[in-house]
GROMACS .gro file of N, CA and C in nm:
model
  237
    1MET      N    1  -8.302   1.129  -2.531
    1MET     CA    2  -8.312   1.241  -2.623
    1MET      C    3  -8.368   1.362  -2.548
    2GLU      N    4  -8.306   1.481  -2.572
    2GLU     CA    5  -8.346   1.602  -2.502
    2GLU      C    6  -8.476   1.655  -2.557
    3ASN      N    7  -8.563   1.698  -2.466
    3ASN     CA    8  -8.692   1.753  -2.505
    3ASN      C    9  -8.676   1.901  -2.539
    4ASN      N   10  -8.711   1.940  -2.662
    4ASN     CA   11  -8.704   2.080  -2.702
    4ASN      C   12  -8.826   2.153  -2.649
    5VAL      N   13  -8.801   2.270  -2.591
    5VAL     CA   14  -8.908   2.347  -2.529
    5VAL      C   15  -8.918   2.482  -2.598
    6LEU      N   16  -9.039   2.520  -2.630
    6LEU     CA   17  -9.069   2.649  -2.690
    6LEU      C   18  -9.128   2.737  -2.582
    7ASN      N   19  -9.074   2.859  -2.567
    7ASN     CA   20  -9.123   2.951  -2.466
    7ASN      C   21  -9.186   3.071  -2.537
    8ILE      N   22  -9.315   3.089  -2.516
    8ILE     CA   23  -9.388   3.202  -2.574
    8ILE      C   24  -9.457   3.277  -2.461
    9ASP      N   25  -9.416   3.401  -2.443
    9ASP     CA   26  -9.475   3.487  -2.339
    9ASP      C   27  -9.477   3.420  -2.203
   10GLY      N   28  -9.368   3.352  -2.170
   10GLY     CA   29  -9.355   3.289  -2.038
   10GLY      C   30  -9.421   3.153  -2.027
   11LYS      N   31  -9.485   3.106  -2.134
   11LYS     CA   32  -9.548   2.975  -2.132
   11LYS      C   33  -9.461   2.878  -2.210
   12GLU      N   34  -9.439   2.760  -2.156
   12GLU     CA   35  -9.353   2.662  -2.221
   12GLU      C   36  -9.434   2.551  -2.287
   13PHE      N   37  -9.388   2.513  -2.407
   13PHE     CA   38  -9.454   2.409  -2.484
   13PHE      C   39  -9.347   2.315  -2.540
   14SER      N   40  -9.379   2.190  -2.545
   14SER     CA   41  -9.289   2.093  -2.607
   14SER      C   42  -9.298   2.106  -2.759
   15THR      N   43  -9.182   2.099  -2.824
   15THR     CA   44  -9.182   2.106  -2.971
   15THR      C   45  -9.178   1.966  -3.034
   16GLU      N   46  -9.185   1.865  -2.950
   16GLU     CA   47  -9.173   1.728  -2.997
   16GLU      C   48  -9.283   1.687  -3.094
   17ASN      N   49  -9.407   1.722  -3.063
   17ASN     CA   50  -9.520   1.674  -3.142
   17ASN      C   51  -9.598   1.788  -3.207
   18LEU      N   52  -9.527   1.887  -3.259
   18LEU     CA   53  -9.596   1.998  -3.322
   18LEU      C   54  -9.665   1.952  -3.450
   19LYS      N   55  -9.784   2.006  -3.474
   19LYS     CA   56  -9.856   1.981  -3.599
   19LYS      C   57  -9.787   2.060  -3.710
   20ASP      N   58  -9.813   2.022  -3.834
   20ASP     CA   59  -9.752   2.091  -3.948
   20ASP      C   60  -9.784   2.240  -3.946
   21GLU      N   61  -9.907   2.275  -3.916
   21GLU     CA   62  -9.948   2.417  -3.911
   21GLU      C   63  -9.868   2.491  -3.803
   22GLN      N   64  -9.848   2.427  -3.689
   22GLN     CA   65  -9.772   2.489  -3.581
   22GLN      C   66  -9.625   2.506  -3.619
   23LYS      N   67  -9.570   2.408  -3.689
   23LYS     CA   68  -9.432   2.419  -3.737
   23LYS      C   69  -9.419   2.534  -3.836
   24ALA      N   70  -9.519   2.547  -3.924
   24ALA     CA   71  -9.517   2.656  -4.022
   24ALA      C   72  -9.525   2.791  -3.952
   25LEU      N   73  -9.610   2.800  -3.850
   25LEU     CA   74  -9.621   2.925  -3.775
   25LEU      C   75  -9.491   2.957  -3.702
   26LEU      N   76  -9.428   2.855  -3.647
   26LEU     CA   77  -9.301   2.873  -3.579
   26LEU      C   78  -9.194   2.921  -3.678
   27ASP      N   79  -9.195   2.864  -3.797
   27ASP     CA   80  -9.103   2.910  -3.902
   27ASP      C   81  -9.129   3.057  -3.937
   28GLN      N   82  -9.256   3.094  -3.946
   28GLN     CA   83  -9.291   3.233  -3.979
   28GLN      C   84  -9.245   3.329  -3.869
   29ILE      N   85  -9.259   3.286  -3.744
   29ILE     CA   86  -9.211   3.368  -3.632
   29ILE      C   87  -9.060   3.388  -3.643
   30GLY      N   88  -8.988   3.283  -3.673
   30GLY     CA   89  -8.843   3.292  -3.690
   30GLY      C   90  -8.806   3.383  -3.805
   31PHE      N   91  -8.878   3.371  -3.916
   31PHE     CA   92  -8.854   3.457  -4.032
   31PHE      C   93  -8.877   3.603  -3.997
   32CYS      N   94  -8.988   3.629  -3.929
   32CYS     CA   95  -9.020   3.767  -3.888
   32CYS      C   96  -8.913   3.822  -3.794
   33GLN      N   97  -8.866   3.741  -3.701
   33GLN     CA   98  -8.763   3.787  -3.608
   33GLN      C   99  -8.634   3.821  -3.682
   34ASN      N  100  -8.598   3.739  -3.780
   34ASN     CA  101  -8.480   3.769  -3.862
   34ASN      C  102  -8.496   3.900  -3.937
   35GLN      N  103  -8.614   3.923  -3.993
   35GLN     CA  104  -8.640   4.048  -4.065
   35GLN      C  105  -8.634   4.168  -3.970
   36ILE      N  106  -8.691   4.152  -3.852
   36ILE     CA  107  -8.687   4.259  -3.751
   36ILE      C  108  -8.542   4.291  -3.714
   37ASN      N  109  -8.461   4.188  -3.696
   37ASN     CA  110  -8.320   4.208  -3.662
   37ASN      C  111  -8.247   4.282  -3.774
   38GLU      N  112  -8.272   4.243  -3.898
   38GLU     CA  113  -8.208   4.309  -4.012
   38GLU      C  114  -8.252   4.455  -4.023
   39LEU      N  115  -8.381   4.481  -4.005
   39LEU     CA  116  -8.431   4.617  -4.015
   39LEU      C  117  -8.379   4.703  -3.900
   40THR      N  118  -8.368   4.645  -3.783
   40THR     CA  119  -8.312   4.718  -3.669
   40THR      C  120  -8.169   4.760  -3.698
   41THR      N  121  -8.093   4.670  -3.758
   41THR     CA  122  -7.955   4.704  -3.797
   41THR      C  123  -7.954   4.816  -3.900
   42LEU      N  124  -8.045   4.809  -3.998
   42LEU     CA  125  -8.052   4.914  -4.100
   42LEU      C  126  -8.091   5.049  -4.038
   43ILE      N  127  -8.182   5.047  -3.942
   43ILE     CA  128  -8.222   5.171  -3.875
   43ILE      C  129  -8.103   5.231  -3.801
   44ARG      N  130  -8.025   5.147  -3.734
   44ARG     CA  131  -7.905   5.197  -3.665
   44ARG      C  132  -7.807   5.258  -3.764
   45ARG      N  133  -7.789   5.193  -3.878
   45ARG     CA  134  -7.700   5.246  -3.981
   45ARG      C  135  -7.754   5.378  -4.036
   46LEU      N  136  -7.885   5.384  -4.060
   46LEU     CA  137  -7.948   5.506  -4.109
   46LEU      C  138  -7.924   5.621  -4.012
   47ASN      N  139  -7.945   5.596  -3.884
   47ASN     CA  140  -7.924   5.699  -3.783
   47ASN      C  141  -7.779   5.747  -3.781
   48ALA      N  142  -7.686   5.654  -3.793
   48ALA     CA  143  -7.544   5.690  -3.793
   48ALA      C  144  -7.510   5.776  -3.916
   49PHE      N  145  -7.562   5.738  -4.033
   49PHE     CA  146  -7.535   5.816  -4.154
   49PHE      C  147  -7.603   5.952  -4.151
   50GLN      N  148  -7.722   5.959  -4.094
   50GLN     CA  149  -7.789   6.089  -4.082
   50GLN      C  150  -7.708   6.182  -3.991
   51LYS      N  151  -7.657   6.127  -3.882
   51LYS     CA  152  -7.575   6.206  -3.790
   51LYS      C  153  -7.447   6.252  -3.860
   52ALA      N  154  -7.385   6.163  -3.935
   52ALA     CA  155  -7.263   6.199  -4.007
   52ALA      C  156  -7.294   6.306  -4.111
   53GLN      N  157  -7.405   6.293  -4.182
   53GLN     CA  158  -7.443   6.391  -4.282
   53GLN      C  159  -7.460   6.529  -4.219
   54GLN      N  160  -7.524   6.536  -4.104
   54GLN     CA  161  -7.543   6.663  -4.034
   54GLN      C  162  -7.408   6.725  -3.998
   55GLY      N  163  -7.315   6.640  -3.954
   55GLY     CA  164  -7.181   6.687  -3.921
   55GLY      C  165  -7.109   6.743  -4.043
   56TYR      N  166  -7.120   6.673  -4.155
   56TYR     CA  167  -7.056   6.720  -4.278
   56TYR      C  168  -7.117   6.852  -4.324
   57LYS      N  169  -7.250   6.865  -4.313
   57LYS     CA  170  -7.316   6.991  -4.350
   57LYS      C  171  -7.266   7.105  -4.262
   58ALA      N  172  -7.255   7.080  -4.132
   58ALA     CA  173  -7.207   7.182  -4.039
   58ALA      C  174  -7.064   7.221  -4.073
   59ASP      N  175  -6.981   7.122  -4.103
   59ASP     CA  176  -6.842   7.150  -4.141
   59ASP      C  177  -6.834   7.232  -4.269
   60LEU      N  178  -6.918   7.197  -4.368
   60LEU     CA  179  -6.920   7.271  -4.494
   60LEU      C  180  -6.965   7.414  -4.471
   61LEU      N  181  -7.071   7.432  -4.394
   61LEU     CA  182  -7.122   7.566  -4.365
   61LEU      C  183  -7.015   7.650  -4.296
   62THR      N  184  -6.946   7.592  -4.197
   62THR     CA  185  -6.839   7.663  -4.128
   62THR      C  186  -6.729   7.703  -4.226
   63SER      N  187  -6.691   7.611  -4.312
   63SER     CA  188  -6.586   7.638  -4.410
   63SER      C  189  -6.627   7.751  -4.505
   64LEU      N  190  -6.752   7.745  -4.554
   64LEU     CA  191  -6.800   7.848  -4.646
   64LEU      C  192  -6.808   7.984  -4.577
   65GLU      N  193  -6.853   7.985  -4.453
   65GLU     CA  194  -6.861   8.110  -4.378
   65GLU      C  195  -6.722   8.166  -4.350
   66ASN      N  196  -6.626   8.079  -4.321
   66ASN     CA  197  -6.488   8.123  -4.299
   66ASN      C  198  -6.431   8.186  -4.426
   67ASP      N  199  -6.455   8.123  -4.541
   67ASP     CA  200  -6.409   8.178  -4.668
   67ASP      C  201  -6.470   8.316  -4.692
   68LYS      N  202  -6.599   8.330  -4.662
   68LYS     CA  203  -6.668   8.457  -4.682
   68LYS      C  204  -6.608   8.564  -4.590
   69THR      N  205  -6.580   8.527  -4.466
   69THR     CA  206  -6.520   8.622  -4.371
   69THR      C  207  -6.382   8.665  -4.417
   70ILE      N  208  -6.302   8.570  -4.462
   70ILE     CA  209  -6.167   8.601  -4.511
   70ILE      C  210  -6.175   8.694  -4.632
   71LYS      N  211  -6.265   8.666  -4.725
   71LYS     CA  212  -6.280   8.750  -4.844
   71LYS      C  213  -6.323   8.890  -4.804
   72THR      N  214  -6.416   8.902  -4.711
   72THR     CA  215  -6.463   9.033  -4.664
   72THR      C  216  -6.348   9.111  -4.602
   73MET      N  217  -6.266   9.041  -4.521
   73MET     CA  218  -6.150   9.108  -4.458
   73MET      C  219  -6.050   9.153  -4.564
   74GLU      N  220  -6.026   9.069  -4.664
   74GLU     CA  221  -5.932   9.104  -4.771
   74GLU      C  222  -5.983   9.221  -4.853
   75ASP      N  223  -6.115   9.222  -4.880
   75ASP     CA  224  -6.175   9.330  -4.957
   75ASP      C  225  -6.166   9.463  -4.881
   76SER      N  226  -6.184   9.457  -4.749
   76SER     CA  227  -6.178   9.579  -4.670
   76SER      C  228  -6.036   9.634  -4.662
   77LYS      N  229  -5.936   9.547  -4.664
   77LYS     CA  230  -5.795   9.591  -4.663
   77LYS      C  231  -5.757   9.652  -4.799
   78ALA      N  232  -5.811   9.596  -4.905
   78ALA     CA  233  -5.777   9.643  -5.040
   78ALA      C  234  -5.841   9.779  -5.068
   79GLY      N  235  -5.956   9.803  -5.007
   79GLY     CA  236  -6.030   9.925  -5.037
   79GLY      C  237  -5.989  10.034  -4.952
   0.00000   0.00000   0.00000
């Protein structure tokens, strides 16, 4: 049977005879790592959406300014 080894900060420990408290702590570490991974993914998504939002705002501002310029040019021709 293969010996399972736990590596923490470069130190190796056998997982064969872990006490219940140690198993619970190991489970908590795994849970925390999963949560960190999920939050990291959410942060990446947040950053991507913030960047997209800035781009849309810039596009809208450009469009509005172009409309204003066209209207000003049309008004000057009419007058």
